[in-house]
Each structure stands twice: as structure tokens, then as C-alpha cells.
Amino acid sequence: MPPPSSGGVTLAMIAHILEAYDIGKMGFQSPDALHHVAEAMRRAYAARNAKLGDPDFVKMPLDELLSDAWAKEQRATIKPDKATPSSEIASRPASANGPHTTHFSVVDEKGDVVALTTTVNWWYGSGVTVKGCGFVLNNEMDDFAAVPGQANGFGLVQGEANAIAGGKRMLSSLAPTIVLDKDAKVLAVAGAAGGPTIITAVFQEISNMIDFGLDPGTAASAPRIHMQHLPDEIVYEKDGLSEATGKRLTEMGYTLKERGHIAVAPFIGRVGSEWVGVAEPRRGGSLAAAP
Ligand code: DON
């Protein structure tokens, strides 16, 4: 089992960095908004990959990473119109020497809410089933930095904080999320499959709804981007960036990489007093139902 909320901490770091920018005003999916979001993702992932790990083993500097001062420090390094190479954000974490993830969100008629994600990591986990029991064993060991400083299966380059040790729990990108409005009423419920893209997809769904005022269906189906510090690139969904936006981001110094789709992220959002459940339109097998 991953340490509690390790995906949530990274999600909070991204949101915290962006809190001082009015990305809603920059324009939905505009180069400016995507630039600021990608730079926040880059910095949050750099910190995650280097500093987070099982709290029973690693003293995670959460007070620092979730502080206003840290968010301000990150913002101070974000150039208004230029990508920052990941190599400038943090050194590489050093070495001292589908059938994979499932998420569901539920809101019942009493207003009780559940966001739950479970994973066996890669396709069919380790590929080993338990005889007579009907389930596969996971291969979660790849969520550790098996060799600190070298990329895991998702391309995450992580450090000693997340190195393997007996009894230690691996870091996870799972990010089951319940969003409250300023009156502490539930506004949205989210979570996803997709390794590191979970955190960034959940962030974008919430931001699409809150910063850009999109309805839950549009917030979930809108094109997504992903940035995880290393590799130093923005991944975007096929047909998800206009030519002009891609050109502008390239001029800012970004390397862009196309992917078929990013994450599987069903979403529930409240519009007034009505709940809207959204199945992930990118993939079969995602369902939404209302009582
Ligand atoms: O916990 C994690 O970060 C990974 N085990 C999640 C893997 C995953 O979402 C694979 N699904 N597409």
C-alpha cells in the first residue's frame, strides 16, 4: 500500500503554486495558461521525485513543500513566457551509490462521498495469479526508485527517499480527491488511472471547472497535458493542441510530445444542487450512473 495521500501532496503542490496566477483569465487552453500549469507540474514533480517516500522511513519535508514560502519560491523561478529546462529546477535525484488501476467516485443521496483508487500497477500486475483466489498480484515494486536516479516504467526519475527497503511503502501517484467549496460543501470528486498522469489529469479537471468555469463534462473531456519534471517535455493528447499554441509553446522552449490519450479520469461535479457524473470519454469501461 502506498503512503497515504502521496498523490494528493503533489496535487496540492501544483494547485498551491498556481494559486497566485489567474489562469482562468489567461484563457482556456491558451499557451499562457498551459505554460503556467506545465511549469507548476514540473516543479511539483521535481520535489516529489526527490523528496517524498514512505513516511515511516523518510522524513518528508511536508511543512516546507506545502508552505506559502515554497510555493512563492517556485513561482519566482517561473519565467512569464519561457519554459525552464528541468535541469535548472533540481538536480537529478542522486544515488548514494486498464487491468492495472481502477478508480471510482460516489456521491449518495445523503451527500456522503467516496473517492477510491486501487492499482496492481502495470497490465495484470506481476502476471502472477493466486491459485483458486481469482486475483493477480501487483508489480508495485516499480513505483519505488529501484535504482535511484534512473527512470522507472513511467519514466519517473526518483531518488533515495523512495528507494527500496524492507517494510517500506512505495510512493504512488494515486490521487483520489474530494473538492470542497468555500462553504465546505462537496463540489467535485475525482481520481484516475494512468501512473503519474493521474495527478496532473485530476488537477486539470478541477482547474477546468473552477478556474475556467467549465461544466463537469467539458472539464473531463477537454484535452489534457502532462509534465513530470523528467523527461523534460510536455506530453499532449493527439489533436489536443492547436498549431498556434504548439508553435508558441515550442518558441517558449518546450519539447512537445504527442500521446493518444492521457489518463482515465472519471469525474463528478456539482452544478448548483445537481450532480453530474462523467464517464471517461477516452476509454471504454468507464461508466457514470445517477440514482
Ligand atoms: O500508484 C501508482 O502511482 C501506480 N501504481 C499507478 C499505476 C497506474 O495507474 C497504471 N494505470 N494505468
CSV table of C-alpha atoms and ligand atoms in Angstrom, one decimal:
chain,number,residue,atom,x,y,z
A,1,MET,CA,0.0,0.0,0.0
A,2,PRO,CA,1.4,3.4,-0.9
A,3,PRO,CA,1.9,6.1,1.8
A,4,PRO,CA,-1.4,7.9,2.4
A,5,SER,CA,-2.1,10.7,0.0
A,6,SER,CA,1.3,10.8,-1.7
A,7,GLY,CA,-0.5,11.7,-5.0
A,8,GLY,CA,-2.6,14.3,-3.1
A,9,VAL,CA,0.5,16.0,-1.8
A,10,THR,CA,1.8,16.6,-5.3
A,11,LEU,CA,-1.6,17.6,-6.5
A,12,ALA,CA,-1.7,20.2,-3.6
A,13,MET,CA,1.7,21.5,-4.6
A,14,ILE,CA,0.6,22.1,-8.2
A,15,ALA,CA,-2.5,23.9,-7.1
A,16,HIS,CA,-0.6,25.9,-4.4
A,17,ILE,CA,2.0,27.2,-7.0
A,18,LEU,CA,-0.8,28.2,-9.3
A,19,GLU,CA,-3.0,29.9,-6.7
A,20,ALA,CA,-1.3,33.2,-7.3
A,21,TYR,CA,-2.0,33.3,-11.0
A,22,ASP,CA,-5.4,33.9,-12.5
A,23,ILE,CA,-5.1,31.2,-15.1
A,24,GLY,CA,-8.9,31.5,-15.7
A,25,LYS,CA,-8.1,35.0,-17.2
A,26,MET,CA,-5.3,33.7,-19.3
A,27,GLY,CA,-7.8,31.8,-21.5
A,28,PHE,CA,-8.8,28.2,-21.6
A,29,GLN,CA,-6.0,26.0,-23.1
A,30,SER,CA,-4.1,29.2,-24.1
A,31,PRO,CA,-0.3,29.0,-24.4
A,32,ASP,CA,0.0,31.2,-21.4
A,33,ALA,CA,-2.3,29.0,-19.2
A,34,LEU,CA,-0.7,25.8,-20.4
A,35,HIS,CA,2.8,27.3,-19.8
A,36,HIS,CA,2.0,28.2,-16.2
A,37,VAL,CA,0.3,24.8,-15.5
A,38,ALA,CA,3.2,22.9,-17.0
A,39,GLU,CA,5.8,24.9,-15.0
A,40,ALA,CA,3.9,24.2,-11.8
A,41,MET,CA,3.7,20.4,-12.7
A,42,ARG,CA,7.4,20.4,-13.4
A,43,ARG,CA,8.3,21.9,-10.1
A,44,ALA,CA,5.9,19.8,-8.0
A,45,TYR,CA,7.1,16.6,-9.7
A,46,ALA,CA,10.8,17.6,-9.2
A,47,ALA,CA,10.1,17.9,-5.4
A,48,ARG,CA,8.0,14.7,-5.3
A,49,ASN,CA,10.6,12.6,-7.2
A,50,ALA,CA,13.4,13.8,-5.0
A,51,LYS,CA,11.9,14.2,-1.5
A,52,LEU,CA,8.8,12.1,-1.0
A,53,GLY,CA,8.7,8.5,0.2
A,54,ASP,CA,7.2,6.3,2.9
A,55,PRO,CA,6.9,8.5,6.0
A,56,ASP,CA,7.8,5.5,8.2
A,57,PHE,CA,11.3,5.7,6.5
A,58,VAL,CA,11.7,9.2,5.2
A,59,LYS,CA,11.2,12.5,6.9
A,60,MET,CA,9.2,14.2,4.2
A,61,PRO,CA,9.5,18.0,4.4
A,62,LEU,CA,5.8,18.4,4.0
A,63,ASP,CA,5.6,21.6,6.1
A,64,GLU,CA,8.1,23.1,3.7
A,65,LEU,CA,6.6,21.7,0.4
A,66,LEU,CA,3.1,22.8,1.3
A,67,SER,CA,4.2,26.2,2.7
A,68,ASP,CA,3.4,29.6,1.1
A,69,ALA,CA,7.1,30.3,1.1
A,70,TRP,CA,7.8,27.2,-1.0
A,71,ALA,CA,5.1,28.0,-3.5
A,72,LYS,CA,6.4,31.5,-3.7
A,73,GLU,CA,9.9,30.3,-4.3
A,74,GLN,CA,8.7,28.1,-7.1
A,75,ARG,CA,6.8,31.0,-8.7
A,76,ALA,CA,9.8,33.2,-8.6
A,77,THR,CA,11.6,30.8,-11.0
A,78,ILE,CA,8.7,30.7,-13.5
A,79,LYS,CA,9.5,32.9,-16.4
A,80,PRO,CA,6.5,34.6,-17.9
A,81,ASP,CA,7.0,33.4,-21.4
A,82,LYS,CA,9.7,30.8,-21.4
A,83,ALA,CA,10.0,27.2,-20.4
A,84,THR,CA,12.5,26.4,-17.7
A,85,PRO,CA,14.6,23.4,-18.5
A,86,SER,CA,14.1,20.7,-15.9
A,87,SER,CA,17.8,20.5,-15.4
A,88,GLU,CA,17.6,24.0,-13.9
A,89,ILE,CA,14.9,23.1,-11.3
A,90,ALA,CA,16.6,20.4,-9.3
A,91,SER,CA,19.4,18.1,-9.8
A,92,ARG,CA,18.6,14.6,-10.8
A,93,PRO,CA,17.7,12.6,-7.7
A,94,ALA,CA,21.1,11.2,-6.8
A,95,SER,CA,22.0,7.7,-5.9
A,96,ALA,CA,24.0,7.2,-2.8
A,97,ASN,CA,25.7,4.8,-4.7
A,98,GLY,CA,-6.5,-0.6,-17.5
A,99,PRO,CA,-6.3,-4.0,-16.0
A,100,HIS,CA,-3.9,-2.0,-13.8
A,101,THR,CA,-5.6,0.8,-11.9
A,102,THR,CA,-9.3,1.4,-11.1
A,103,HIS,CA,-10.9,4.5,-9.7
A,104,PHE,CA,-14.5,5.1,-8.6
A,105,SER,CA,-16.2,8.2,-7.2
A,106,VAL,CA,-19.5,8.1,-5.5
A,107,VAL,CA,-21.9,10.7,-4.0
A,108,ASP,CA,-25.1,9.3,-2.5
A,109,GLU,CA,-28.4,11.0,-1.9
A,110,LYS,CA,-27.4,11.9,1.7
A,111,GLY,CA,-24.3,13.6,0.4
A,112,ASP,CA,-21.8,11.0,1.6
A,113,VAL,CA,-18.9,10.9,-0.7
A,114,VAL,CA,-16.2,8.3,-1.6
A,115,ALA,CA,-13.2,8.6,-3.9
A,116,LEU,CA,-11.3,5.4,-4.2
A,117,THR,CA,-8.4,4.2,-6.4
A,118,THR,CA,-6.8,0.8,-6.4
A,119,THR,CA,-4.0,-0.5,-8.5
A,120,VAL,CA,-1.9,-3.5,-9.5
A,121,ASN,CA,0.4,-1.1,-11.3
A,122,TRP,CA,1.2,-2.4,-14.8
A,123,TRP,CA,-1.0,-4.6,-17.0
A,124,TYR,CA,-2.0,-7.6,-15.0
A,125,GLY,CA,0.4,-6.6,-12.3
A,126,SER,CA,3.2,-9.1,-12.0
A,127,GLY,CA,1.3,-11.5,-14.2
A,128,VAL,CA,1.0,-14.0,-11.3
A,129,THR,CA,-2.4,-15.2,-10.1
A,130,VAL,CA,-3.1,-16.7,-6.7
A,131,LYS,CA,-4.4,-20.2,-7.4
A,132,GLY,CA,-8.1,-20.6,-6.6
A,133,CYS,CA,-8.5,-17.0,-5.4
A,134,GLY,CA,-9.1,-15.2,-8.7
A,135,PHE,CA,-6.8,-12.2,-8.4
A,136,VAL,CA,-3.5,-11.1,-9.7
A,137,LEU,CA,-0.5,-10.0,-7.7
A,138,ASN,CA,0.7,-6.5,-8.3
A,139,ASN,CA,4.1,-5.3,-9.5
A,140,GLU,CA,4.1,-2.2,-7.4
A,141,MET,CA,7.8,-2.5,-6.8
A,142,ASP,CA,8.3,-0.4,-9.9
A,143,ASP,CA,6.7,2.5,-8.1
A,144,PHE,CA,9.9,2.6,-5.9
A,145,ALA,CA,13.1,4.0,-7.3
A,146,ALA,CA,14.6,0.6,-7.9
A,147,VAL,CA,17.8,2.3,-8.9
A,148,PRO,CA,17.7,5.9,-7.5
A,149,GLY,CA,18.3,8.4,-10.3
A,150,GLN,CA,17.1,6.0,-13.1
A,151,ALA,CA,13.7,6.1,-14.7
A,152,ASN,CA,11.0,3.6,-13.7
A,153,GLY,CA,8.4,2.2,-16.1
A,154,PHE,CA,6.6,5.5,-16.1
A,155,GLY,CA,9.7,7.5,-16.8
A,156,LEU,CA,9.8,9.0,-13.3
A,157,VAL,CA,13.3,9.7,-12.1
A,158,GLN,CA,13.2,9.4,-8.3
A,159,GLY,CA,15.7,9.5,-5.5
A,160,GLU,CA,16.9,7.8,-2.3
A,161,ALA,CA,13.7,9.0,-0.4
A,162,ASN,CA,11.8,6.4,-2.5
A,163,ALA,CA,14.5,3.7,-2.7
A,164,ILE,CA,13.5,0.1,-1.8
A,165,ALA,CA,13.9,-1.0,1.8
A,166,GLY,CA,12.4,-3.8,3.8
A,167,GLY,CA,8.9,-3.0,5.1
A,168,LYS,CA,8.9,0.4,3.2
A,169,ARG,CA,5.9,1.6,1.2
A,170,MET,CA,6.5,2.9,-2.3
A,171,LEU,CA,5.4,6.3,-3.5
A,172,SER,CA,2.2,6.4,-5.5
A,173,SER,CA,0.6,8.9,-7.9
A,174,LEU,CA,-2.9,7.7,-6.9
A,175,ALA,CA,-4.9,10.8,-6.1
A,176,PRO,CA,-8.5,10.1,-5.0
A,177,THR,CA,-9.7,13.6,-4.4
A,178,ILE,CA,-12.7,15.3,-2.8
A,179,VAL,CA,-13.0,19.0,-3.6
A,180,LEU,CA,-14.9,21.3,-1.1
A,181,ASP,CA,-16.2,24.7,-1.9
A,182,LYS,CA,-15.7,27.7,0.4
A,183,ASP,CA,-18.7,26.6,2.5
A,184,ALA,CA,-17.1,23.2,2.9
A,185,LYS,CA,-19.7,21.6,0.6
A,186,VAL,CA,-18.6,18.9,-1.8
A,187,LEU,CA,-18.0,20.4,-5.3
A,188,ALA,CA,-16.3,17.6,-7.1
A,189,VAL,CA,-15.0,14.1,-6.7
A,190,ALA,CA,-12.1,12.9,-8.9
A,191,GLY,CA,-9.4,10.3,-9.3
A,192,ALA,CA,-7.8,8.4,-12.2
A,193,ALA,CA,-5.7,5.6,-13.6
A,194,GLY,CA,-2.6,6.4,-15.6
A,195,GLY,CA,0.5,6.4,-13.3
A,196,PRO,CA,2.0,9.9,-12.9
A,197,THR,CA,-0.6,11.4,-15.3
A,198,ILE,CA,-3.2,10.7,-12.6
A,199,ILE,CA,-2.1,13.7,-10.6
A,200,THR,CA,-1.9,16.1,-13.5
A,201,ALA,CA,-5.2,14.9,-15.1
A,202,VAL,CA,-7.1,15.3,-11.7
A,203,PHE,CA,-5.6,18.7,-11.4
A,204,GLN,CA,-6.7,19.8,-14.8
A,205,GLU,CA,-10.3,18.5,-14.4
A,206,ILE,CA,-10.6,20.5,-11.1
A,207,SER,CA,-8.9,23.6,-12.6
A,208,ASN,CA,-11.1,23.4,-15.7
A,209,MET,CA,-14.2,23.5,-13.5
A,210,ILE,CA,-13.0,26.1,-11.0
A,211,ASP,CA,-10.7,28.4,-13.0
A,212,PHE,CA,-12.3,28.2,-16.4
A,213,GLY,CA,-15.9,27.7,-15.3
A,214,LEU,CA,-16.5,24.6,-17.5
A,215,ASP,CA,-19.3,22.2,-16.8
A,216,PRO,CA,-18.1,18.8,-15.4
A,217,GLY,CA,-18.5,17.0,-18.8
A,218,THR,CA,-16.4,19.5,-20.6
A,219,ALA,CA,-13.9,19.7,-17.8
A,220,ALA,CA,-13.3,16.0,-18.0
A,221,SER,CA,-13.3,15.7,-21.8
A,222,ALA,CA,-11.1,18.8,-22.5
A,223,PRO,CA,-7.6,17.9,-23.9
A,224,ARG,CA,-5.0,17.3,-21.2
A,225,ILE,CA,-1.3,17.9,-21.0
A,226,HIS,CA,1.2,16.2,-18.7
A,227,MET,CA,4.6,17.3,-17.3
A,228,GLN,CA,6.6,15.3,-14.7
A,229,HIS,CA,9.9,17.2,-14.5
A,230,LEU,CA,11.8,14.4,-16.3
A,231,PRO,CA,11.6,13.6,-19.1
A,232,ASP,CA,11.7,17.4,-19.8
A,233,GLU,CA,8.7,17.5,-22.1
A,234,ILE,CA,5.1,18.4,-22.2
A,235,VAL,CA,3.0,15.4,-23.3
A,236,TYR,CA,-0.2,16.4,-25.1
A,237,GLU,CA,-3.1,14.5,-26.4
A,238,LYS,CA,-3.5,13.8,-30.1
A,239,ASP,CA,-5.3,16.8,-31.7
A,240,GLY,CA,-5.3,18.4,-28.2
A,241,LEU,CA,-3.2,21.5,-29.0
A,242,SER,CA,-3.8,23.9,-31.8
A,243,GLU,CA,-1.0,24.5,-34.2
A,244,ALA,CA,-0.6,28.1,-33.0
A,245,THR,CA,-0.5,27.0,-29.3
A,246,GLY,CA,2.1,24.3,-30.1
A,247,LYS,CA,4.2,26.8,-32.0
A,248,ARG,CA,4.1,29.3,-29.2
A,249,LEU,CA,5.0,26.7,-26.6
A,250,THR,CA,7.9,25.5,-28.8
A,251,GLU,CA,9.1,29.1,-29.0
A,252,MET,CA,9.0,29.3,-25.2
A,253,GLY,CA,11.4,26.4,-25.2
A,254,TYR,CA,9.2,23.4,-24.6
A,255,THR,CA,9.6,20.0,-26.2
A,256,LEU,CA,6.2,18.7,-27.1
A,257,LYS,CA,5.3,15.0,-27.4
A,258,GLU,CA,2.0,13.7,-28.7
A,259,ARG,CA,0.2,10.8,-27.0
A,260,GLY,CA,-3.1,9.1,-27.9
A,261,HIS,CA,-4.7,9.9,-24.6
A,262,ILE,CA,-3.7,11.0,-21.1
A,263,ALA,CA,-5.1,9.2,-18.1
A,264,VAL,CA,-8.5,7.6,-17.4
A,265,ALA,CA,-10.2,10.1,-15.1
A,266,PRO,CA,-14.0,9.8,-14.5
A,267,PHE,CA,-15.3,12.9,-12.7
A,268,ILE,CA,-18.3,14.0,-10.6
A,269,GLY,CA,-19.0,17.7,-10.3
A,270,ARG,CA,-21.8,19.6,-8.7
A,271,VAL,CA,-23.6,22.3,-10.8
A,272,GLY,CA,-25.9,24.2,-8.4
A,273,SER,CA,-27.6,21.4,-6.5
A,274,GLU,CA,-27.4,18.9,-9.3
A,275,TRP,CA,-24.7,16.2,-9.5
A,276,VAL,CA,-23.2,15.5,-12.9
A,277,GLY,CA,-21.3,12.2,-13.3
A,278,VAL,CA,-18.9,11.9,-16.2
A,279,ALA,CA,-17.5,8.7,-17.6
A,280,GLU,CA,-14.1,9.0,-19.1
A,281,PRO,CA,-14.8,9.6,-22.8
A,282,ARG,CA,-11.3,8.5,-23.8
A,283,ARG,CA,-11.6,4.8,-22.9
A,284,GLY,CA,-14.3,2.1,-22.8
A,285,GLY,CA,-15.1,0.6,-19.4
A,286,SER,CA,-15.6,3.9,-17.7
A,287,LEU,CA,-19.2,4.4,-16.6
A,288,ALA,CA,-21.3,7.1,-14.9
A,289,ALA,CA,-24.7,6.5,-13.3
A,290,ALA,CA,-27.2,8.5,-11.3
A,291,PRO,CA,-29.9,7.2,-9.0
B,1,DON,O1,0.5,4.0,-7.7
B,1,DON,C1,0.9,4.4,-8.8
B,1,DON,O2,1.4,5.5,-8.9
B,1,DON,C2,0.9,3.4,-9.9
B,1,DON,N1,1.0,2.1,-9.4
B,1,DON,C3,-0.3,3.7,-10.8
B,1,DON,C4,-0.3,2.8,-12.0
B,1,DON,C5,-1.4,3.1,-12.9
B,1,DON,O3,-2.2,4.0,-12.7
B,1,DON,C6,-1.4,2.2,-14.1
B,1,DON,N2,-2.6,2.5,-14.9
B,1,DON,N3,-2.8,3.0,-15.9
